[in-house]
mmCIF file of C-alpha atoms in Angstrom:
data_model
loop_
_atom_site.group_PDB
_atom_site.id
_atom_site.type_symbol
_atom_site.label_atom_id
_atom_site.label_comp_id
_atom_site.label_asym_id
_atom_site.label_seq_id
_atom_site.Cartn_x
_atom_site.Cartn_y
_atom_site.Cartn_z
ATOM 1 C CA UNK A 1 0.000 0.000 0.000
ATOM 2 C CA UNK A 2 1.044 3.624 -0.438
ATOM 3 C CA UNK A 3 2.905 5.393 2.332
ATOM 4 C CA UNK A 4 1.537 8.430 4.099
ATOM 5 C CA UNK A 5 1.440 11.669 2.129
ATOM 6 C CA UNK A 6 4.538 13.851 2.102
ATOM 7 C CA UNK A 7 4.483 16.525 4.787
ATOM 8 C CA UNK A 8 6.366 19.809 4.697
ATOM 9 C CA UNK A 9 8.839 18.464 7.236
ATOM 10 C CA UNK A 10 9.523 15.607 4.813
ATOM 11 C CA UNK A 11 11.043 17.972 2.251
ATOM 12 C CA UNK A 12 14.796 18.243 1.998
ATOM 13 C CA UNK A 13 15.858 20.937 4.520
ATOM 14 C CA UNK A 14 15.544 24.469 3.175
ATOM 15 C CA UNK A 15 15.489 28.069 4.348
ATOM 16 C CA UNK A 16 17.767 30.779 5.649
ATOM 17 C CA UNK A 17 19.164 28.529 8.382
ATOM 18 C CA UNK A 18 20.369 26.112 5.680
ATOM 19 C CA UNK A 19 22.354 28.833 3.935
ATOM 20 C CA UNK A 20 19.879 29.075 1.066
ATOM 21 C CA UNK A 21 19.675 32.055 -1.234
ATOM 22 C CA UNK A 22 16.283 33.567 -2.032
ATOM 23 C CA UNK A 23 14.698 34.949 -5.144
ATOM 24 C CA UNK A 24 13.626 38.594 -4.742
ATOM 25 C CA UNK A 25 9.975 39.184 -3.938
ATOM 26 C CA UNK A 26 7.942 40.123 -6.989
ATOM 27 C CA UNK A 27 6.270 38.834 -10.135
ATOM 28 C CA UNK A 28 8.047 37.243 -13.119
ATOM 29 C CA UNK A 29 11.392 37.023 -11.291
ATOM 30 C CA UNK A 30 14.504 35.012 -12.148
ATOM 31 C CA UNK A 31 17.854 34.507 -10.477
ATOM 32 C CA UNK A 32 21.141 35.558 -11.979
ATOM 33 C CA UNK A 33 23.099 32.779 -13.658
ATOM 34 C CA UNK A 34 24.167 30.280 -10.978
ATOM 35 C CA UNK A 35 27.483 28.500 -11.539
ATOM 36 C CA UNK A 36 27.371 24.837 -10.486
ATOM 37 C CA UNK A 37 30.190 22.909 -8.811
ATOM 38 C CA UNK A 38 28.924 19.767 -10.546
ATOM 39 C CA UNK A 39 27.259 20.160 -13.975
ATOM 40 C CA UNK A 40 23.739 18.914 -14.696
ATOM 41 C CA UNK A 41 23.287 16.305 -17.433
ATOM 42 C CA UNK A 42 19.997 17.127 -19.149
ATOM 43 C CA UNK A 43 19.012 14.901 -22.041
ATOM 44 C CA UNK A 44 22.347 14.622 -23.908
ATOM 45 C CA UNK A 45 23.790 18.008 -22.864
ATOM 46 C CA UNK A 46 25.919 19.025 -19.879
ATOM 47 C CA UNK A 47 25.196 22.383 -18.243
ATOM 48 C CA UNK A 48 27.600 24.128 -15.870
ATOM 49 C CA UNK A 49 25.105 26.787 -14.817
ATOM 50 C CA UNK A 50 21.397 27.122 -14.104
ATOM 51 C CA UNK A 51 18.690 29.765 -13.568
ATOM 52 C CA UNK A 52 15.920 29.599 -10.951
ATOM 53 C CA UNK A 53 12.599 31.110 -12.051
ATOM 54 C CA UNK A 54 9.719 32.146 -9.798
ATOM 55 C CA UNK A 55 7.111 30.558 -12.072
ATOM 56 C CA UNK A 56 7.821 27.009 -10.933
ATOM 57 C CA UNK A 57 10.806 25.930 -13.009
ATOM 58 C CA UNK A 58 14.565 26.082 -13.557
ATOM 59 C CA UNK A 59 16.134 26.717 -16.959
ATOM 60 C CA UNK A 60 19.425 26.378 -18.793
ATOM 61 C CA UNK A 61 21.187 28.806 -21.151
ATOM 62 C CA UNK A 62 18.828 31.668 -20.258
ATOM 63 C CA UNK A 63 16.563 32.910 -17.507
ATOM 64 C CA UNK A 64 12.814 32.671 -18.262
ATOM 65 C CA UNK A 65 11.148 35.188 -15.957
ATOM 66 C CA UNK A 66 7.961 35.965 -17.902
ATOM 67 C CA UNK A 67 4.815 33.847 -17.918
ATOM 68 C CA UNK A 68 2.422 33.954 -20.853
ATOM 69 C CA UNK A 69 -1.178 32.764 -20.707
ATOM 70 C CA UNK A 70 -0.533 30.055 -23.331
ATOM 71 C CA UNK A 71 2.885 28.847 -22.132
ATOM 72 C CA UNK A 72 2.790 25.073 -22.545
ATOM 73 C CA UNK A 73 5.232 22.179 -22.728
ATOM 74 C CA UNK A 74 6.814 21.630 -25.254
ATOM 75 C CA UNK A 75 8.370 25.104 -25.473
ATOM 76 C CA UNK A 76 10.592 25.563 -28.513
ATOM 77 C CA UNK A 77 14.236 26.539 -27.786
ATOM 78 C CA UNK A 78 13.755 26.753 -24.008
ATOM 79 C CA UNK A 79 15.433 24.056 -21.922
ATOM 80 C CA UNK A 80 13.604 23.692 -18.625
ATOM 81 C CA UNK A 81 12.766 21.440 -15.704
ATOM 82 C CA UNK A 82 9.358 22.362 -14.310
ATOM 83 C CA UNK A 83 7.975 20.855 -11.126
ATOM 84 C CA UNK A 84 5.035 23.313 -11.402
ATOM 85 C CA UNK A 85 4.958 25.656 -14.394
ATOM 86 C CA UNK A 86 2.378 28.356 -13.592
ATOM 87 C CA UNK A 87 2.121 32.108 -12.937
ATOM 88 C CA UNK A 88 3.383 32.407 -9.368
ATOM 89 C CA UNK A 89 3.410 35.725 -7.509
ATOM 90 C CA UNK A 90 5.129 36.030 -4.127
ATOM 91 C CA UNK A 91 4.580 39.746 -3.533
ATOM 92 C CA UNK A 92 2.218 38.930 -0.654
ATOM 93 C CA UNK A 93 3.037 35.307 0.140
ATOM 94 C CA UNK A 94 5.913 32.894 -0.178
ATOM 95 C CA UNK A 95 9.614 32.584 -0.898
ATOM 96 C CA UNK A 96 11.754 30.616 -3.328
ATOM 97 C CA UNK A 97 14.927 29.170 -1.789
ATOM 98 C CA UNK A 98 17.833 27.498 -3.570
ATOM 99 C CA UNK A 99 21.327 26.132 -2.916
ATOM 100 C CA UNK A 100 23.845 23.580 -4.090
ATOM 101 C CA UNK A 101 24.850 21.114 -1.390
ATOM 102 C CA UNK A 102 27.345 18.337 -0.762
ATOM 103 C CA UNK A 103 25.970 17.479 2.694
ATOM 104 C CA UNK A 104 26.896 13.780 3.191
ATOM 105 C CA UNK A 105 23.574 12.966 4.869
ATOM 106 C CA UNK A 106 21.574 14.419 1.987
ATOM 107 C CA UNK A 107 23.808 12.733 -0.583
ATOM 108 C CA UNK A 108 23.177 9.404 1.171
ATOM 109 C CA UNK A 109 19.424 10.073 1.237
ATOM 110 C CA UNK A 110 19.112 10.919 -2.450
ATOM 111 C CA UNK A 111 21.380 8.002 -3.405
ATOM 112 C CA UNK A 112 19.037 5.580 -1.623
ATOM 113 C CA UNK A 113 15.974 7.100 -3.301
ATOM 114 C CA UNK A 114 17.549 6.723 -6.731
ATOM 115 C CA UNK A 115 19.288 3.349 -6.517
ATOM 116 C CA UNK A 116 16.303 1.656 -4.872
ATOM 117 C CA UNK A 117 14.236 2.513 -7.943
ATOM 118 C CA UNK A 118 16.949 1.907 -10.568
ATOM 119 C CA UNK A 119 18.423 -1.528 -9.770
ATOM 120 C CA UNK A 120 20.770 -1.285 -12.757
ATOM 121 C CA UNK A 121 22.196 2.026 -11.460
ATOM 122 C CA UNK A 122 23.232 0.844 -8.001
ATOM 123 C CA UNK A 123 26.714 2.349 -8.421
ATOM 124 C CA UNK A 124 25.377 5.871 -8.957
ATOM 125 C CA UNK A 125 26.320 8.415 -6.304
ATOM 126 C CA UNK A 126 26.003 12.182 -6.741
ATOM 127 C CA UNK A 127 28.782 14.573 -5.809
ATOM 128 C CA UNK A 128 26.368 17.513 -5.376
ATOM 129 C CA UNK A 129 22.650 18.147 -5.224
ATOM 130 C CA UNK A 130 20.857 21.355 -6.207
ATOM 131 C CA UNK A 131 17.729 22.082 -4.167
ATOM 132 C CA UNK A 132 14.998 24.597 -5.067
ATOM 133 C CA UNK A 133 11.978 25.055 -2.793
ATOM 134 C CA UNK A 134 8.885 27.093 -3.590
ATOM 135 C CA UNK A 135 7.475 27.692 -0.110
ATOM 136 C CA UNK A 136 3.835 28.807 0.195
ATOM 137 C CA UNK A 137 3.937 30.925 -2.955
ATOM 138 C CA UNK A 138 0.823 32.773 -4.089
ATOM 139 C CA UNK A 139 -0.440 33.289 -7.612
ATOM 140 C CA UNK A 140 -0.894 36.232 -9.987
ATOM 141 C CA UNK A 141 -2.229 38.885 -9.307
ATOM 142 C CA UNK A 142 -1.054 39.283 -5.650
ATOM 143 C CA UNK A 143 -3.327 36.444 -4.536
ATOM 144 C CA UNK A 144 -2.594 34.421 -1.401
ATOM 145 C CA UNK A 145 -5.901 32.857 -0.357
ATOM 146 C CA UNK A 146 -4.371 29.670 -1.756
ATOM 147 C CA UNK A 147 -0.640 28.862 -1.698
ATOM 148 C CA UNK A 148 1.565 26.134 -3.156
ATOM 149 C CA UNK A 149 4.594 24.369 -1.677
ATOM 150 C CA UNK A 150 6.786 22.070 -3.772
ATOM 151 C CA UNK A 151 10.454 21.232 -4.242
ATOM 152 C CA UNK A 152 12.956 20.222 -6.905
ATOM 153 C CA UNK A 153 16.102 18.233 -6.127
ATOM 154 C CA UNK A 154 18.716 17.650 -8.841
ATOM 155 C CA UNK A 155 21.282 14.935 -8.118
ATOM 156 C CA UNK A 156 24.423 15.140 -10.257
ATOM 157 C CA UNK A 157 27.774 13.420 -10.593
ATOM 158 C CA UNK A 158 29.029 15.227 -13.705
ATOM 159 C CA UNK A 159 27.982 12.514 -16.147
ATOM 160 C CA UNK A 160 24.476 11.490 -15.061
ATOM 161 C CA UNK A 161 21.632 13.379 -13.376
ATOM 162 C CA UNK A 162 18.311 12.679 -11.686
ATOM 163 C CA UNK A 163 15.420 14.961 -10.728
ATOM 164 C CA UNK A 164 13.131 14.554 -7.739
ATOM 165 C CA UNK A 165 9.820 16.455 -7.578
ATOM 166 C CA UNK A 166 8.289 16.791 -4.100
ATOM 167 C CA UNK A 167 4.677 17.923 -3.523
ATOM 168 C CA UNK A 168 3.451 18.205 0.054
ATOM 169 C CA UNK A 169 0.068 17.101 1.349
ATOM 170 C CA UNK A 170 -2.360 19.965 0.615
ATOM 171 C CA UNK A 171 0.618 21.790 -0.878
ATOM 172 C CA UNK A 172 -1.002 22.295 -4.292
ATOM 173 C CA UNK A 173 -3.953 24.610 -3.714
ATOM 174 C CA UNK A 174 -4.049 26.757 -6.879
ATOM 175 C CA UNK A 175 -3.736 25.542 -10.463
ATOM 176 C CA UNK A 176 -3.388 28.784 -12.457
ATOM 177 C CA UNK A 177 -3.008 32.522 -12.117
ATOM 178 C CA UNK A 178 -5.693 35.090 -12.776
ATOM 179 C CA UNK A 179 -4.163 35.836 -16.179
ATOM 180 C CA UNK A 180 -2.152 38.815 -17.378
ATOM 181 C CA UNK A 181 -4.204 38.884 -20.587
ATOM 182 C CA UNK A 182 -7.615 38.721 -18.925
ATOM 183 C CA UNK A 183 -10.411 39.077 -19.877
ATOM 184 C CA UNK A 184 -9.163 38.226 -23.381
ATOM 185 C CA UNK A 185 -7.406 35.023 -22.334
ATOM 186 C CA UNK A 186 -7.210 32.952 -19.172
ATOM 187 C CA UNK A 187 -4.012 31.179 -18.136
ATOM 188 C CA UNK A 188 -3.544 27.536 -19.044
ATOM 189 C CA UNK A 189 -3.582 25.146 -16.095
ATOM 190 C CA UNK A 190 -0.268 24.371 -14.435
ATOM 191 C CA UNK A 191 2.043 21.756 -15.914
ATOM 192 C CA UNK A 192 4.926 19.668 -14.641
ATOM 193 C CA UNK A 193 7.617 18.074 -16.733
ATOM 194 C CA UNK A 194 10.800 18.380 -18.766
ATOM 195 C CA UNK A 195 11.494 20.222 -22.007
ATOM 196 C CA UNK A 196 14.590 19.696 -24.200
ATOM 197 C CA UNK A 197 13.853 22.814 -26.256
ATOM 198 C CA UNK A 198 13.736 21.057 -29.625
ATOM 199 C CA UNK A 199 9.924 20.660 -29.768
ATOM 200 C CA UNK A 200 10.412 16.888 -29.988
ATOM 201 C CA UNK A 201 11.811 15.619 -26.692
ATOM 202 C CA UNK A 202 9.660 16.404 -23.691
ATOM 203 C CA UNK A 203 7.802 14.668 -20.876
ATOM 204 C CA UNK A 204 4.831 15.873 -18.855
ATOM 205 C CA UNK A 205 3.506 14.400 -15.630
ATOM 206 C CA UNK A 206 -0.070 13.090 -15.248
ATOM 207 C CA UNK A 207 -2.706 15.812 -14.929
ATOM 208 C CA UNK A 208 -0.587 18.524 -16.536
ATOM 209 C CA UNK A 209 -2.710 21.210 -18.159
ATOM 210 C CA UNK A 210 -5.858 20.343 -16.192
ATOM 211 C CA UNK A 211 -7.382 20.545 -12.714
ATOM 212 C CA UNK A 212 -5.965 17.062 -12.112
ATOM 213 C CA UNK A 213 -2.501 18.600 -11.675
ATOM 214 C CA UNK A 214 -3.407 18.701 -7.953
ATOM 215 C CA UNK A 215 -3.196 14.909 -7.896
ATOM 216 C CA UNK A 216 0.602 15.082 -8.100
ATOM 217 C CA UNK A 217 0.516 15.449 -4.308
ATOM 218 C CA UNK A 218 -1.260 12.098 -3.848
ATOM 219 C CA UNK A 219 0.170 10.115 -6.766
ATOM 220 C CA UNK A 220 3.751 8.986 -7.392
ATOM 221 C CA UNK A 221 5.978 6.987 -9.725
ATOM 222 C CA UNK A 222 7.835 5.333 -6.816
ATOM 223 C CA UNK A 223 4.788 4.475 -4.626
ATOM 224 C CA UNK A 224 5.431 7.366 -2.210
ATOM 225 C CA UNK A 225 2.617 9.944 -2.551
ATOM 226 C CA UNK A 226 3.893 13.335 -3.666
ATOM 227 C CA UNK A 227 7.324 12.061 -4.758
ATOM 228 C CA UNK A 228 8.331 11.724 -8.423
ATOM 229 C CA UNK A 229 11.806 10.639 -9.549
ATOM 230 C CA UNK A 230 13.273 10.665 -13.065
ATOM 231 C CA UNK A 231 16.625 10.090 -14.671
ATOM 232 C CA UNK A 232 16.972 13.246 -16.778
ATOM 233 C CA UNK A 233 20.256 12.951 -18.630
ATOM 234 C CA UNK A 234 23.382 11.062 -19.509
ATOM 235 C CA UNK A 235 26.375 12.605 -21.270
ATOM 236 C CA UNK A 236 26.754 9.512 -23.419
ATOM 237 C CA UNK A 237 23.225 10.090 -24.772
ATOM 238 C CA UNK A 238 20.238 10.329 -22.505
ATOM 239 C CA UNK A 239 16.524 10.943 -22.297
ATOM 240 C CA UNK A 240 14.061 11.463 -19.451
ATOM 241 C CA UNK A 241 13.313 8.035 -17.981
ATOM 242 C CA UNK A 242 10.852 6.794 -15.382
ATOM 243 C CA UNK A 243 12.065 4.470 -12.601
ATOM 244 C CA UNK A 244 12.736 0.878 -13.572
ATOM 245 C CA UNK A 245 10.638 -0.369 -10.671
ATOM 246 C CA UNK A 246 7.351 1.475 -11.176
ATOM 247 C CA UNK A 247 5.589 3.578 -13.809
ATOM 248 C CA UNK A 248 2.178 5.129 -13.115
ATOM 249 C CA UNK A 249 -0.636 4.815 -15.631
ATOM 250 C CA UNK A 250 -1.373 7.829 -17.780
ATOM 251 C CA UNK A 251 2.175 9.191 -18.042
ATOM 252 C CA UNK A 252 2.133 11.595 -20.971
ATOM 253 C CA UNK A 253 4.967 10.593 -23.247
ATOM 254 C CA UNK A 254 3.235 11.306 -26.554
ATOM 255 C CA UNK A 255 5.451 11.583 -29.601
ATOM 256 C CA UNK A 256 4.500 14.271 -32.113
ATOM 257 C CA UNK A 257 4.713 11.589 -34.804
ATOM 258 C CA UNK A 258 1.796 9.660 -33.318
ATOM 259 C CA UNK A 259 -1.527 10.289 -35.135
ATOM 260 C CA UNK A 260 -4.136 12.035 -33.011
ATOM 261 C CA UNK A 261 -7.425 13.830 -33.388
ATOM 262 C CA UNK A 262 -8.680 16.916 -31.597
ATOM 263 C CA UNK A 263 -11.050 14.741 -29.565
ATOM 264 C CA UNK A 264 -8.339 12.299 -28.430
ATOM 265 C CA UNK A 265 -5.945 14.869 -27.041
ATOM 266 C CA UNK A 266 -4.982 17.049 -29.969
ATOM 267 C CA UNK A 267 -6.865 20.075 -28.664
ATOM 268 C CA UNK A 268 -4.858 19.935 -25.431
ATOM 269 C CA UNK A 269 -1.699 20.523 -27.456
ATOM 270 C CA UNK A 270 -3.098 23.708 -28.973
ATOM 271 C CA UNK A 271 -2.824 27.187 -27.501
ATOM 272 C CA UNK A 272 -5.971 28.436 -25.802
ATOM 273 C CA UNK A 273 -5.842 31.223 -28.393
ATOM 274 C CA UNK A 274 -6.080 28.783 -31.282
ATOM 275 C CA UNK A 275 -8.587 26.291 -32.662
ATOM 276 C CA UNK A 276 -7.982 22.616 -33.336
ATOM 277 C CA UNK A 277 -8.833 21.266 -36.795
ATOM 278 C CA UNK A 278 -8.922 17.564 -37.724
ATOM 279 C CA UNK A 279 -7.299 16.405 -40.963
ATOM 280 C CA UNK A 280 -6.644 13.005 -42.454
ATOM 281 C CA UNK A 281 -3.800 11.472 -40.479
ATOM 282 C CA UNK A 282 -3.682 14.090 -37.749
ATOM 283 C CA UNK A 283 -4.746 17.487 -36.520
ATOM 284 C CA UNK A 284 -3.626 21.104 -36.853
ATOM 285 C CA UNK A 285 -3.618 23.994 -34.388
ATOM 286 C CA UNK A 286 -4.478 27.342 -36.012
ATOM 287 C CA UNK A 287 -4.146 30.654 -34.138
ATOM 288 C CA UNK A 288 -7.319 32.723 -33.966
ATOM 289 C CA UNK A 289 -7.170 36.447 -34.861
ATOM 290 C CA UNK A 290 -5.805 38.746 -33.484
ATOM 291 C CA UNK A 291 -3.204 36.114 -32.566
ATOM 292 C CA UNK A 292 -0.583 34.639 -34.900
ATOM 293 C CA UNK A 293 1.930 31.808 -34.613
ATOM 294 C CA UNK A 294 2.244 28.061 -35.109
ATOM 295 C CA UNK A 295 -0.942 27.139 -33.255
ATOM 296 C CA UNK A 296 0.815 25.725 -30.214
ATOM 297 C CA UNK A 297 2.229 29.133 -29.366
ATOM 298 C CA UNK A 298 0.137 32.137 -30.387
ATOM 299 C CA UNK A 299 1.338 35.725 -30.017
ATOM 300 C CA UNK A 300 -1.002 38.679 -29.927
ATOM 301 C CA UNK A 301 -0.301 41.220 -32.646
ATOM 302 C CA UNK A 302 1.795 44.075 -31.297
ATOM 303 C CA UNK A 303 2.968 42.218 -28.189
ATOM 304 C CA UNK A 304 6.596 41.731 -27.194
ATOM 305 C CA UNK A 305 8.412 38.496 -27.788
ATOM 306 C CA UNK A 306 11.681 36.742 -27.171
ATOM 307 C CA UNK A 307 13.910 35.078 -29.781
ATOM 308 C CA UNK A 308 16.793 32.748 -28.965
ATOM 309 C CA UNK A 309 19.437 31.411 -31.319
ATOM 310 C CA UNK A 310 23.112 30.532 -31.772
ATOM 311 C CA UNK A 311 26.055 32.585 -33.045
ATOM 312 C CA UNK A 312 29.108 31.033 -34.676
ATOM 313 C CA UNK A 313 31.929 32.958 -36.319
ATOM 314 C CA UNK A 314 35.276 34.700 -35.977
ATOM 315 C CA UNK A 315 35.918 38.217 -34.641
ATOM 316 C CA UNK A 316 39.457 39.611 -34.879
ATOM 317 C CA UNK A 317 40.881 36.117 -34.952
ATOM 318 C CA UNK A 318 38.881 34.931 -31.920
ATOM 319 C CA UNK A 319 36.497 32.046 -32.615
ATOM 320 C CA UNK A 320 32.915 32.042 -31.360
ATOM 321 C CA UNK A 321 31.449 28.559 -31.363
ATOM 322 C CA UNK A 322 27.672 28.218 -31.065
ATOM 323 C CA UNK A 323 27.171 30.856 -28.355
ATOM 324 C CA UNK A 324 23.683 31.857 -27.197
ATOM 325 C CA UNK A 325 22.027 34.922 -28.722
ATOM 326 C CA UNK A 326 18.966 36.388 -27.028
ATOM 327 C CA UNK A 327 16.840 39.086 -28.629
ATOM 328 C CA UNK A 328 13.925 40.788 -26.910
ATOM 329 C CA UNK A 329 11.731 42.176 -29.668
ATOM 330 C CA UNK A 330 9.154 44.930 -29.318
ATOM 331 C CA UNK A 331 7.046 44.020 -32.333
ATOM 332 C CA UNK A 332 4.980 47.190 -32.168
ATOM 333 C CA UNK A 333 7.795 49.449 -33.381
ATOM 334 C CA UNK A 334 10.561 47.037 -34.409
ATOM 335 C CA UNK A 335 12.936 47.667 -31.511
ATOM 336 C CA UNK A 336 15.149 44.780 -30.381
ATOM 337 C CA UNK A 337 17.465 44.312 -27.416
ATOM 338 C CA UNK A 338 20.191 41.773 -28.191
ATOM 339 C CA UNK A 339 22.664 39.929 -25.953
ATOM 340 C CA UNK A 340 25.270 37.291 -26.827
ATOM 341 C CA UNK A 341 26.375 35.309 -23.793
ATOM 342 C CA UNK A 342 29.702 33.782 -22.798
ATOM 343 C CA UNK A 343 32.012 35.609 -25.209
ATOM 344 C CA UNK A 344 35.687 36.405 -24.481
ATOM 345 C CA UNK A 345 35.968 39.899 -22.900
ATOM 346 C CA UNK A 346 38.581 41.073 -25.414
ATOM 347 C CA UNK A 347 36.077 40.967 -28.286
ATOM 348 C CA UNK A 348 33.192 42.650 -26.479
ATOM 349 C CA UNK A 349 33.654 46.051 -28.123
ATOM 350 C CA UNK A 350 34.351 44.759 -31.665
ATOM 351 C CA UNK A 351 31.266 42.565 -31.415
ATOM 352 C CA UNK A 352 29.036 45.623 -31.075
ATOM 353 C CA UNK A 353 29.053 45.707 -34.859
ATOM 354 C CA UNK A 354 26.831 42.610 -34.716
ATOM 355 C CA UNK A 355 24.075 44.640 -33.064
ATOM 356 C CA UNK A 356 22.503 45.149 -36.476
ATOM 357 C CA UNK A 357 21.654 41.418 -36.514
ATOM 358 C CA UNK A 358 19.240 41.907 -33.639
ATOM 359 C CA UNK A 359 17.884 45.091 -35.201
ATOM 360 C CA UNK A 360 17.105 43.270 -38.438
ATOM 361 C CA UNK A 361 15.237 40.596 -36.456
ATOM 362 C CA UNK A 362 13.241 43.342 -34.748
ATOM 363 C CA UNK A 363 12.175 44.964 -38.008
ATOM 364 C CA UNK A 364 11.258 41.593 -39.517
ATOM 365 C CA UNK A 365 8.725 41.132 -36.732
ATOM 366 C CA UNK A 366 7.518 44.744 -36.681
#
């Protein structure tokens, strides 16, 4: 039979007395880039830094502070781990704590949780864990009549990584924010899962995108209510994997190549600002005016948007190999703010000549 539900005291220790850092109080907040002592293996990539975001997730390569009403997994080009992707707001309730730890007791604890559910990985032992706790956070807009408490634990050894999602008993009380685009559009329901950023590899937990997301606190994939464990990456080539010992029914691992209809789940993959149309052999999501996009992600005409990409080249004899470019585009008038991360300091000034690249992108979307 299932064990008792997870209580708040059953979470991995967190708070100021543990030496945790906190996110600032606000709405749509992210941490600065956090350098990790032990990298995280996510799918088949290795990341040496991470960002903590108020809206229930951590991300790689870039912070993701903003929440849009139709933000759903999969999210193209954004690499994220989301124990509870929704529009959180801690201006009147809650804190988000985070730290990297090599506490021997915690390393022993997480090792037991992992190896007991992966018999073939009994030799795995992490060198560090990264803990993020969303403690009694409210929801947008400054609402705190209901609060959520949940936790993410990443266990890493530099070549292999696991993620633990913890949801406390009665810790999931709200399932979506009031909506920044109301009354035009309501927020989608909260989701939990993993997103590789390529629009192909992703996993969502049962109940994601519906009121049933609350059931994460009473269900489990290791027979401990409120606890979910996944292997999330391997440098030699990895994917998100459920435990070898137990897999719950209803785990959403749908491949985009599988034929579907709107009635059998296709409509759930569409933006709430789009309509689902059935065709022979599949379905199509089509944005409804005044929104435009690919149907899964619909942008309102004139709104601001974010574009991510890669830059490769040579500046004054210094090579740039697939570095991240981030452009923030104000579509209304064609302005764009562009940043290229992790470049050698000695080419910072010469690289300003590349600013026109971001400007061209801005005018294309104007």
